[in-house]
mmCIF file of N, CA and C in Angstrom:
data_model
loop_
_atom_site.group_PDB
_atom_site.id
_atom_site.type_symbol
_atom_site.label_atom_id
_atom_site.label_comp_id
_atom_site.label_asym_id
_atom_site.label_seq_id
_atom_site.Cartn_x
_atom_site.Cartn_y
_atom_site.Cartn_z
ATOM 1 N N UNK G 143 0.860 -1.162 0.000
ATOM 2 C CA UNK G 143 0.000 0.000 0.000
ATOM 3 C C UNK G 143 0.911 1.231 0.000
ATOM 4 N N UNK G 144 0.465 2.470 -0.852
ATOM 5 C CA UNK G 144 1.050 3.290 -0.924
ATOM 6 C C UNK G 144 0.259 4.650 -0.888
ATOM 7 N N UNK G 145 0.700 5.386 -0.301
ATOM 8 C CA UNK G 145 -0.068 6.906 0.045
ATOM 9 C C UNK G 145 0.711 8.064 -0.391
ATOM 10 N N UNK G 146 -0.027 8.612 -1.413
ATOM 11 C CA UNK G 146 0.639 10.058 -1.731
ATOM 12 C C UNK G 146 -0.110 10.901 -0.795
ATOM 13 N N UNK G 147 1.003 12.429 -0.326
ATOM 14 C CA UNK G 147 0.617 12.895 0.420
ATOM 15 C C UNK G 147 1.366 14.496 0.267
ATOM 16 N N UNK G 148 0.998 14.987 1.255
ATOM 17 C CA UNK G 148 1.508 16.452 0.972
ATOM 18 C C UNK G 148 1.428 16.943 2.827
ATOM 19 N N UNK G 149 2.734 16.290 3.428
ATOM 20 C CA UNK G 149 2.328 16.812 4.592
ATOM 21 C C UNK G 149 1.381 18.045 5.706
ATOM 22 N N UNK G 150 1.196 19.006 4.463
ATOM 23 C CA UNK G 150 0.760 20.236 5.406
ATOM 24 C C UNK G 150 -0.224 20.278 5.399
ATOM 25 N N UNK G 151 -1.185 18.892 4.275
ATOM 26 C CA UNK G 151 -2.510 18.637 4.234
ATOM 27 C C UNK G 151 -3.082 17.840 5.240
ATOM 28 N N UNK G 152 -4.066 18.422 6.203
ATOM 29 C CA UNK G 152 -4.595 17.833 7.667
ATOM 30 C C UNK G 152 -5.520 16.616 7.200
ATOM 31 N N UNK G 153 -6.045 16.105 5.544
ATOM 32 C CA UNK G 153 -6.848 15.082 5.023
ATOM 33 C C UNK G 153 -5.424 14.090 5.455
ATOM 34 N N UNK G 154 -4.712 14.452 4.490
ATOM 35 C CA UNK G 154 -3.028 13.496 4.558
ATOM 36 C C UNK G 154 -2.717 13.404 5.441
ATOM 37 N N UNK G 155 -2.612 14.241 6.822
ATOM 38 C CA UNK G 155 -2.248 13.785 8.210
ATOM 39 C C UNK G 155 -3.046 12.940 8.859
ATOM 40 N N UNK G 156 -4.507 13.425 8.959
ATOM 41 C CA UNK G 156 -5.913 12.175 9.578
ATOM 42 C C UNK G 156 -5.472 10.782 8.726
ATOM 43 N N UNK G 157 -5.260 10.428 7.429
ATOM 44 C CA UNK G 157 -5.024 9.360 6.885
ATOM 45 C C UNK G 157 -3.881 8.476 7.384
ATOM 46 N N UNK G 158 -2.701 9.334 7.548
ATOM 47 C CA UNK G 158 -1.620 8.276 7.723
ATOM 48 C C UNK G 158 -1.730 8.032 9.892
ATOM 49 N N UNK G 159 -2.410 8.874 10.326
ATOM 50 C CA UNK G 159 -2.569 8.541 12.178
ATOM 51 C C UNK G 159 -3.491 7.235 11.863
ATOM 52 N N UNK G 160 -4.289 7.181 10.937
ATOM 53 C CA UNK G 160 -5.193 6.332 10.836
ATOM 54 C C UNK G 160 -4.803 5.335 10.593
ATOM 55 N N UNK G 161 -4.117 5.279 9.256
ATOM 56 C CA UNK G 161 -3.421 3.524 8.851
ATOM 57 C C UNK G 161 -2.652 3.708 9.966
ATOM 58 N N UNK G 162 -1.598 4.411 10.513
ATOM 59 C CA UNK G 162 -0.606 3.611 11.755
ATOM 60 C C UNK G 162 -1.989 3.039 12.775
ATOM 61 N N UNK G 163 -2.946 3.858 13.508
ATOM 62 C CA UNK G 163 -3.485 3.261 14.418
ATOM 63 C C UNK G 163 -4.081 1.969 14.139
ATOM 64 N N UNK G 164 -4.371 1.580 12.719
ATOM 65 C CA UNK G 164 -4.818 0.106 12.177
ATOM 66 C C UNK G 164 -3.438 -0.699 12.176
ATOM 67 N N UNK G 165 -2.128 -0.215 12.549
ATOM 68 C CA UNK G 165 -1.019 -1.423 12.113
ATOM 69 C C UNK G 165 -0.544 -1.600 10.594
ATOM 70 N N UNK G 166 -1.165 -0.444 9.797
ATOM 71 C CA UNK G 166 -1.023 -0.996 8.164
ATOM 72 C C UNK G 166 0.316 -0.516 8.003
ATOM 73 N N UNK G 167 0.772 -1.287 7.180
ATOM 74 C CA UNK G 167 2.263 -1.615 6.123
ATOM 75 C C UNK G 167 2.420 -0.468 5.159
ATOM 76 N N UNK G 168 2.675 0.298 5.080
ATOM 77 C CA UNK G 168 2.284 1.518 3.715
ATOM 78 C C UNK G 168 3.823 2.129 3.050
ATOM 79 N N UNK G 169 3.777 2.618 2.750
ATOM 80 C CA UNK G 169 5.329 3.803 1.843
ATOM 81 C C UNK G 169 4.084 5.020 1.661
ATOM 82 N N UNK G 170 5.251 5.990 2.496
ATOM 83 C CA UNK G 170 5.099 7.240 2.320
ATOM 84 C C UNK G 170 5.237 7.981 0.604
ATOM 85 N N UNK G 171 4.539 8.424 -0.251
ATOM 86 C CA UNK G 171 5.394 9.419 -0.933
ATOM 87 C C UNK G 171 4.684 10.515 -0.974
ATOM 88 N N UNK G 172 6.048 11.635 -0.784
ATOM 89 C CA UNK G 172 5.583 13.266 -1.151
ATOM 90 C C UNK G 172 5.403 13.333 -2.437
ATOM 91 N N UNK G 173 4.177 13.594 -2.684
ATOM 92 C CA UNK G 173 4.327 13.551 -4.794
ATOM 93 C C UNK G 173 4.550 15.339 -5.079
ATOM 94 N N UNK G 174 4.449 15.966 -3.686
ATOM 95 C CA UNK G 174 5.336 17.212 -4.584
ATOM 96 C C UNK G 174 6.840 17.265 -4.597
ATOM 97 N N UNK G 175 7.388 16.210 -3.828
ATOM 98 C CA UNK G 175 8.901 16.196 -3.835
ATOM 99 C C UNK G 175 9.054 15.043 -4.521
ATOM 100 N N UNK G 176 8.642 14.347 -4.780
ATOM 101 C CA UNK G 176 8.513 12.393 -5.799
ATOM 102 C C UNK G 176 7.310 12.518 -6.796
ATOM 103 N N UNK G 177 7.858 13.849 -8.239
ATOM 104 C CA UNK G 177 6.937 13.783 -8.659
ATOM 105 C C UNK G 177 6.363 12.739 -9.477
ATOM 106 N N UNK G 178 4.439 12.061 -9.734
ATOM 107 C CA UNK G 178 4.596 11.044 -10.442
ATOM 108 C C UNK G 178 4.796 11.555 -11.903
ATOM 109 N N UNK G 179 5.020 10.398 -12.704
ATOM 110 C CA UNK G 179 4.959 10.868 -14.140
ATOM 111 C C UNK G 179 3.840 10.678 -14.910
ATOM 112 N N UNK G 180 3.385 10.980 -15.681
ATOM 113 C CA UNK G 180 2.112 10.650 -16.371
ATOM 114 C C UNK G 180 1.623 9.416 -16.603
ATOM 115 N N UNK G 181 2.589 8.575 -16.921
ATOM 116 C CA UNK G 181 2.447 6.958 -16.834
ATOM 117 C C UNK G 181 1.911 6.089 -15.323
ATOM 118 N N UNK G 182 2.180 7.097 -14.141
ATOM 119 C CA UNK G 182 1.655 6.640 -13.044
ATOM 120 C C UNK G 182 0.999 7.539 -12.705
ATOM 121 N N UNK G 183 0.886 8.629 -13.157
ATOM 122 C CA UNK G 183 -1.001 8.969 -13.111
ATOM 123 C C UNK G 183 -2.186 8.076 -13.423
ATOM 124 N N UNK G 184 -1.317 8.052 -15.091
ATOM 125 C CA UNK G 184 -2.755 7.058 -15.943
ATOM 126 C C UNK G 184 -2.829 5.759 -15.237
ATOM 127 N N UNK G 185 -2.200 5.732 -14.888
ATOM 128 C CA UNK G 185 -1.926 3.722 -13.674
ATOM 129 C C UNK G 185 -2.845 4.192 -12.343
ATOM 130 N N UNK G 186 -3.159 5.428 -11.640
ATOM 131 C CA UNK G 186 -3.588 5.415 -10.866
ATOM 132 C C UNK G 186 -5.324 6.008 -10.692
ATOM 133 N N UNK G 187 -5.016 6.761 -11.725
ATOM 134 C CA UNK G 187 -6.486 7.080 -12.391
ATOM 135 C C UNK G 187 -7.474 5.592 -13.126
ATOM 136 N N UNK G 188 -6.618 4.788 -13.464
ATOM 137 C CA UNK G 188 -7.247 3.130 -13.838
ATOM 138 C C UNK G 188 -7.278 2.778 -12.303
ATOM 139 N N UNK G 189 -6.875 2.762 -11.694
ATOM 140 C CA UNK G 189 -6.668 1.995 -10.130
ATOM 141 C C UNK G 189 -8.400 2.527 -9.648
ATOM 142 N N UNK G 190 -8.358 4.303 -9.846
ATOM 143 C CA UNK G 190 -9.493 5.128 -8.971
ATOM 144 C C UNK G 190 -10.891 4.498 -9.302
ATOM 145 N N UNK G 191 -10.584 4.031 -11.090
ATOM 146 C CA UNK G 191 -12.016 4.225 -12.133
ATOM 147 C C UNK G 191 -12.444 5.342 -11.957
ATOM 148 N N UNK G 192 -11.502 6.546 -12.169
ATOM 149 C CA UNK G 192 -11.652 7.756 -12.518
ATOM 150 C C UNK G 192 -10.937 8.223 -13.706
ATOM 151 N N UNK G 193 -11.934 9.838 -13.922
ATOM 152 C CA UNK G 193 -11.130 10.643 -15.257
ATOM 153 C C UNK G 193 -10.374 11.464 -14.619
ATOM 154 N N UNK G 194 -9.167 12.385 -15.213
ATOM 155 C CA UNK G 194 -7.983 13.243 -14.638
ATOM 156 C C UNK G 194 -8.929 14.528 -13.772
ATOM 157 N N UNK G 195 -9.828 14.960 -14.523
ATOM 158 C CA UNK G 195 -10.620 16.318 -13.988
ATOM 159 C C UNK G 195 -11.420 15.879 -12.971
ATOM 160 N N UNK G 196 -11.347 14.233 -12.393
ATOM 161 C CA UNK G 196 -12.038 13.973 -11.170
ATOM 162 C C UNK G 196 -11.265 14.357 -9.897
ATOM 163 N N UNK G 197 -9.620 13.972 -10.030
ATOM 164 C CA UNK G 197 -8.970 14.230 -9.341
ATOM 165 C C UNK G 197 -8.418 15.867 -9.039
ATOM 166 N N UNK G 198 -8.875 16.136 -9.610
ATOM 167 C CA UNK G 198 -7.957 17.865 -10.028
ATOM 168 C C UNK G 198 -8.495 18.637 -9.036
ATOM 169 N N UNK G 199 -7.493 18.961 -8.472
ATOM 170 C CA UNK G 199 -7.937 20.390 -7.180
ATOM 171 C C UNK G 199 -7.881 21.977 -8.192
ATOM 172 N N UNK G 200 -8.965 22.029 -8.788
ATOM 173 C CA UNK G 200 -9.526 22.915 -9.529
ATOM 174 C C UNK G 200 -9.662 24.356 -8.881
ATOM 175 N N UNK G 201 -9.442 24.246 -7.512
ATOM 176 C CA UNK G 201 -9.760 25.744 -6.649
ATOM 177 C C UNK G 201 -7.605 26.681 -6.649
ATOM 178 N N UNK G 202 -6.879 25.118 -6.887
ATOM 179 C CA UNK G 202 -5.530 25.657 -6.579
ATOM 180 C C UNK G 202 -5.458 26.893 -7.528
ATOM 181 N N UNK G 203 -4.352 27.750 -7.381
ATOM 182 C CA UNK G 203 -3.543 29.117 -8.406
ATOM 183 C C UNK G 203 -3.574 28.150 -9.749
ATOM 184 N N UNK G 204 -2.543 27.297 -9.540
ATOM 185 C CA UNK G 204 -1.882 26.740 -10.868
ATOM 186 C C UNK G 204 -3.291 26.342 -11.713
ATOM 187 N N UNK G 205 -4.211 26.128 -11.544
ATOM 188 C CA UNK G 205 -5.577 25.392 -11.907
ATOM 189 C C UNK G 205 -6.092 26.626 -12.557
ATOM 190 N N UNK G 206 -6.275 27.748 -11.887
ATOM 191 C CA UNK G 206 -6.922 29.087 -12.383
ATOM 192 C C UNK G 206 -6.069 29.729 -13.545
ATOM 193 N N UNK G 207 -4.999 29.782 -12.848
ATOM 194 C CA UNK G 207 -3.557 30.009 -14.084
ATOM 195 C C UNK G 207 -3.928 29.533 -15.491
ATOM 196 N N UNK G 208 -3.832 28.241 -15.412
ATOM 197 C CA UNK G 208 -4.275 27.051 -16.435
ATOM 198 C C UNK G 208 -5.660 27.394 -16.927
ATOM 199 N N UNK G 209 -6.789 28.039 -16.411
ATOM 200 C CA UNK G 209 -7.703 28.199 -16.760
ATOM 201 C C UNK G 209 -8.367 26.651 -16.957
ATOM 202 N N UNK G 210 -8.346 25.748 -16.065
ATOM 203 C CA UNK G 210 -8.558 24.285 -16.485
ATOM 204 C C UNK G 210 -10.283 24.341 -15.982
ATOM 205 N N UNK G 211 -10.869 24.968 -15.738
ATOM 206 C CA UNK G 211 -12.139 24.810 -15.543
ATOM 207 C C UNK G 211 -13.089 25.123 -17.036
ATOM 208 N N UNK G 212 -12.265 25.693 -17.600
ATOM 209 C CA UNK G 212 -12.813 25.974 -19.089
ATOM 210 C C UNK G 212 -12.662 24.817 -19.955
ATOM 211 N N UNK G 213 -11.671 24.281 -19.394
ATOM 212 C CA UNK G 213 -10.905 22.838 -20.457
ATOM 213 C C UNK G 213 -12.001 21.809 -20.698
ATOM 214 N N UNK G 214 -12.129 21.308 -22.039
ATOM 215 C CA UNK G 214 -12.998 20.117 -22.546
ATOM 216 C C UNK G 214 -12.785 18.844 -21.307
ATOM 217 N N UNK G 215 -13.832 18.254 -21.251
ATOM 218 C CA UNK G 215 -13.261 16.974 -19.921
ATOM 219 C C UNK G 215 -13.977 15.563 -20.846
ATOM 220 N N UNK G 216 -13.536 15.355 -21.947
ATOM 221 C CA UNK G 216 -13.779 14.084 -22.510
ATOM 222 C C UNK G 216 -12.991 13.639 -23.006
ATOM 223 N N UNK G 217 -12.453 12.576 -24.052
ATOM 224 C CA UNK G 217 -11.395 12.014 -23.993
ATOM 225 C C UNK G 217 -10.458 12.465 -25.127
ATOM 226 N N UNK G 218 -10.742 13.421 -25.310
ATOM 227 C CA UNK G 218 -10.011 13.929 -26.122
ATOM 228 C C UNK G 218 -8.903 14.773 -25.560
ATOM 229 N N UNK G 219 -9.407 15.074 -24.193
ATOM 230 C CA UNK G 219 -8.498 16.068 -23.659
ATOM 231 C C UNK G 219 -7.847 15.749 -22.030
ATOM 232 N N UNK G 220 -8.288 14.272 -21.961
ATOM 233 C CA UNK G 220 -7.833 13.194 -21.037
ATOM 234 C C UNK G 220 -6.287 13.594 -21.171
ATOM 235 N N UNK G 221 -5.398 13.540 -22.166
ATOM 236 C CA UNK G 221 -4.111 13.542 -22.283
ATOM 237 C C UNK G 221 -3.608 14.787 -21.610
ATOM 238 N N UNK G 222 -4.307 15.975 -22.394
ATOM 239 C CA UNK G 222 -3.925 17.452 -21.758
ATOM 240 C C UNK G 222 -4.320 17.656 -20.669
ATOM 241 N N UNK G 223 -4.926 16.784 -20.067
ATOM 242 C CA UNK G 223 -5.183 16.592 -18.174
ATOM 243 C C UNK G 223 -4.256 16.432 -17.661
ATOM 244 N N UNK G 224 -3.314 15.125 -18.022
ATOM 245 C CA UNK G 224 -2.596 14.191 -17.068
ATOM 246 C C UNK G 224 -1.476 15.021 -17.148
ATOM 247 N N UNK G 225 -1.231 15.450 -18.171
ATOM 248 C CA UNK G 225 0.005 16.204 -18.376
ATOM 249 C C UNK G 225 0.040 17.453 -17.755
ATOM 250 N N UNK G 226 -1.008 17.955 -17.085
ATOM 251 C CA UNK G 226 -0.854 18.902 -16.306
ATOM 252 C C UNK G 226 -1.107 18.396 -15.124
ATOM 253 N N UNK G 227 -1.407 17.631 -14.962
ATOM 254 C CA UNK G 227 -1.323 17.138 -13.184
ATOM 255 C C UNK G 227 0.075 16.461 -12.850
ATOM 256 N N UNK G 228 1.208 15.881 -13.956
ATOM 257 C CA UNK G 228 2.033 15.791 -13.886
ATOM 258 C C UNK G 228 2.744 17.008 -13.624
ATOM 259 N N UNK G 229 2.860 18.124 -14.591
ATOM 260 C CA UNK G 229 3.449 19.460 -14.475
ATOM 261 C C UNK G 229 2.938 20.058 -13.496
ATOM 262 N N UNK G 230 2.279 19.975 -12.886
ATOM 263 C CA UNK G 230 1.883 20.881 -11.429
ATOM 264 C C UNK G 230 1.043 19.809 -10.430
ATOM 265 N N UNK G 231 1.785 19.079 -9.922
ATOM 266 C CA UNK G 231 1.776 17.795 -8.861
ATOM 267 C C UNK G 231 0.412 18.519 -7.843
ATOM 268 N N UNK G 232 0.324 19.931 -7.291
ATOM 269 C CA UNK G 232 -0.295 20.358 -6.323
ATOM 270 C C UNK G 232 -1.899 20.411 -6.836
ATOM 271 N N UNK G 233 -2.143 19.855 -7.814
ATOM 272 C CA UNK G 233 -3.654 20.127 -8.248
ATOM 273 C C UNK G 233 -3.690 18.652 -8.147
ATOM 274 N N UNK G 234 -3.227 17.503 -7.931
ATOM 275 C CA UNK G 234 -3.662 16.386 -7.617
ATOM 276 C C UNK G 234 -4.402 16.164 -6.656
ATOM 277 N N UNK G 235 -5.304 15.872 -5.953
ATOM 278 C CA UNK G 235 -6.726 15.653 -5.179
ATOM 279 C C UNK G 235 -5.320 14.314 -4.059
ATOM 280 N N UNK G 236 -5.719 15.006 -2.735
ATOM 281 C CA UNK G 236 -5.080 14.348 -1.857
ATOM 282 C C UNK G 236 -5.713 13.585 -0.607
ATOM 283 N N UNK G 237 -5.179 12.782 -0.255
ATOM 284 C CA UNK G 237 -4.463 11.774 -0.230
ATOM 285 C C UNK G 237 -4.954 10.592 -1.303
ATOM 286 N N UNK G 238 -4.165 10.173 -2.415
ATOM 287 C CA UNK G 238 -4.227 8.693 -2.727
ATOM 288 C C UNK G 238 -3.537 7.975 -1.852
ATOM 289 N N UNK G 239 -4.297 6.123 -1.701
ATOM 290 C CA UNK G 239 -3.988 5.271 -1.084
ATOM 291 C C UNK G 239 -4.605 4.397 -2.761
ATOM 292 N N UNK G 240 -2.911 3.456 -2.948
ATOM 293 C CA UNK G 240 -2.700 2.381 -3.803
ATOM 294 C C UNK G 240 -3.006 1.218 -2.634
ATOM 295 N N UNK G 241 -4.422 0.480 -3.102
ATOM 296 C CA UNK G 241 -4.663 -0.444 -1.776
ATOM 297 C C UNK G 241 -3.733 -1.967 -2.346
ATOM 298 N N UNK G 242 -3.717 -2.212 -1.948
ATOM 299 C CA UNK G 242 -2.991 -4.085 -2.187
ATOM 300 C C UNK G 242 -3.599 -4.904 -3.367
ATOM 301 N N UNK G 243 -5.012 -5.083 -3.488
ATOM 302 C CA UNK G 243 -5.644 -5.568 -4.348
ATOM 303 C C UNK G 243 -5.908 -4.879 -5.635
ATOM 304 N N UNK G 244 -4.749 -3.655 -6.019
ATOM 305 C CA UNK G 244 -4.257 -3.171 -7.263
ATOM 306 C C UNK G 244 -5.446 -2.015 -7.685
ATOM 307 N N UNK G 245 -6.666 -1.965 -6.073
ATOM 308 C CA UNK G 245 -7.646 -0.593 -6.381
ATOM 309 C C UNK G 245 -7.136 0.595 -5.995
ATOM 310 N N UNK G 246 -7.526 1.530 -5.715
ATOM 311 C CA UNK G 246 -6.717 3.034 -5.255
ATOM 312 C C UNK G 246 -8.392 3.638 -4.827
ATOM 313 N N UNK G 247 -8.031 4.396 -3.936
ATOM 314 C CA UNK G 247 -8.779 5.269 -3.215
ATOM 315 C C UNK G 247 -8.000 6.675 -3.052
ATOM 316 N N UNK G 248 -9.220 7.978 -3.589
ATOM 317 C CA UNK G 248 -8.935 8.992 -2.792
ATOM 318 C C UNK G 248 -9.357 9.412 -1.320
ATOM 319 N N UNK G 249 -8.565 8.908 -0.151
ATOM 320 C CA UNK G 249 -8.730 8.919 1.068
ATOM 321 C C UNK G 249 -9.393 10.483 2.014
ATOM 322 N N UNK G 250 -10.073 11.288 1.518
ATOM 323 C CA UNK G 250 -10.530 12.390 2.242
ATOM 324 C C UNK G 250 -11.338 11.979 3.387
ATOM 325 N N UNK G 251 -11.715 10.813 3.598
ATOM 326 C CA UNK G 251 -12.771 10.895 4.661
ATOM 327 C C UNK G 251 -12.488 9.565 5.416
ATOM 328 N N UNK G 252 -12.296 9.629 6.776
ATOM 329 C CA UNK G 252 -12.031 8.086 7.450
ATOM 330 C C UNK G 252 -12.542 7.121 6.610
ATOM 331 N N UNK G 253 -13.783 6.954 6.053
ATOM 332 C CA UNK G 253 -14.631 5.735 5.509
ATOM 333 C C UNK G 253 -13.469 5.355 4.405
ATOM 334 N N UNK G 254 -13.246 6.180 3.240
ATOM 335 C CA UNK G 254 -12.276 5.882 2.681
ATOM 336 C C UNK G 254 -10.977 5.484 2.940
ATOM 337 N N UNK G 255 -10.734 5.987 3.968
ATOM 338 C CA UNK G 255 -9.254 5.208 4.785
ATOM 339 C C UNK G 255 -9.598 3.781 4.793
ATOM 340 N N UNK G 256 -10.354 3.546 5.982
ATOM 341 C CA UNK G 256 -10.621 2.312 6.153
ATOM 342 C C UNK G 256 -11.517 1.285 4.961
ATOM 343 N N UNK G 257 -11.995 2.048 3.845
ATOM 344 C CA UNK G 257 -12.039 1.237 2.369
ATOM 345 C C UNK G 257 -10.881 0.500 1.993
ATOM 346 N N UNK G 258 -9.945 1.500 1.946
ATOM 347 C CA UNK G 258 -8.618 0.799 1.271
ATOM 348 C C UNK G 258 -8.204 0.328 2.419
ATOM 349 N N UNK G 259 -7.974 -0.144 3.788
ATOM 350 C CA UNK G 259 -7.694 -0.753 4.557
ATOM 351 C C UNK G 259 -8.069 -2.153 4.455
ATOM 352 N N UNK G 260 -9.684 -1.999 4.272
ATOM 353 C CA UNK G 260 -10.063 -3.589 3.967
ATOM 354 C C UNK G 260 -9.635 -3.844 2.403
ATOM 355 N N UNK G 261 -8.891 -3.493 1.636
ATOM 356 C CA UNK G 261 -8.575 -4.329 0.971
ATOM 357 C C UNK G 261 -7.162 -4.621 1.044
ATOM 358 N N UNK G 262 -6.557 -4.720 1.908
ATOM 359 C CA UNK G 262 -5.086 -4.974 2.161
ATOM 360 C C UNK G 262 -4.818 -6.663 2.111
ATOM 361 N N UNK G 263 -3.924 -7.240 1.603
ATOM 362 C CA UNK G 263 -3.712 -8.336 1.666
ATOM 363 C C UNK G 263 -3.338 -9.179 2.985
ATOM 364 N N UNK G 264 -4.079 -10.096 3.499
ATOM 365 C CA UNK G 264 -3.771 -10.861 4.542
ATOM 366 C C UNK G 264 -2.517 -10.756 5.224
ATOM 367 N N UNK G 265 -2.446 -11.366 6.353
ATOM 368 C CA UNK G 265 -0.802 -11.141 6.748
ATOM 369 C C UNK G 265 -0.776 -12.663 6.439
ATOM 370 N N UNK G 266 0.031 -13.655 6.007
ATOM 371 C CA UNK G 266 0.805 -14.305 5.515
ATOM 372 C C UNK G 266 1.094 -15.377 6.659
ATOM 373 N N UNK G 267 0.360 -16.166 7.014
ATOM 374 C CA UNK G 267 0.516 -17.173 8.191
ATOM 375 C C UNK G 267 1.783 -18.571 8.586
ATOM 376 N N UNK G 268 2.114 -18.013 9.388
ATOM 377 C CA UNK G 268 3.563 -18.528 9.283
ATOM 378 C C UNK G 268 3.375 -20.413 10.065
ATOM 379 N N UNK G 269 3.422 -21.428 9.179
ATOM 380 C CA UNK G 269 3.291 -22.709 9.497
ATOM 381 C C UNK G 269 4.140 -22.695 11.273
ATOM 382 N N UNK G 270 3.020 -24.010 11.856
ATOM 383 C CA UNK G 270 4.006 -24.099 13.181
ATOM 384 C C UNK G 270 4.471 -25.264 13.294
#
């Protein structure tokens, strides 16, 4: 399991007190300091069963800058999404959690924490 995060975000802080208080196994990444690349956008946007403008923090500067609220949102312009959520990491919708069973959740709300919690893979029972 893996959690992108942006420490100064209090969604991203409630998430990771949460998986530690469950015991979960996870990797930290800062995706504004570990940015992803478009290839693990589109890998994680298949994970969500979401489109790029689902994830997009549309209220950020860089978003208004971009004028991305004007932008076409069908698949024609799927590409010129990702590529800006690659180029400006901070309009990515936070916290993702990559759960074990290869789904992804955007974690904003305990329920969603503990979504991708239950799908974590067993712990691995050690013969006696």
């Amino acid at each position: 399991m893996e959690i992108w995060i942006n420490p100064a975000c209090s969604k991203c802080r409630s998430a990771i007190s949460l998986l530690d208080a469950e015991g979960a196994h996870y990797t930290v990444r800062r995706y504004l300091e570990d940015v992803p690349a478009e290839d693990e956008i589109r890998e994680v946007l298949e994970r969500l069963g979401l489109k790029p403008w689902d994830i997009t923090r549309t209220q950020e500067a860089a978003a208004k800058e971009l004028g991305l609220k004007e932008w076409p949102r069908d698949a024609g312009a799927r590409e010129r999404w990702i590529a800006a959520l690659a180029a400006h990491p901070k309009l990515i919708q936070r916290p993702v959690i990559t759960a074990d069973d290869g789904t992804a959740v955007v974690a904003r709300t305990e329920e969603a924490v503990r979504d991708a919690l239950s799908r974590r893979e067993p712990p691995s029972s050690t013969p006696l």
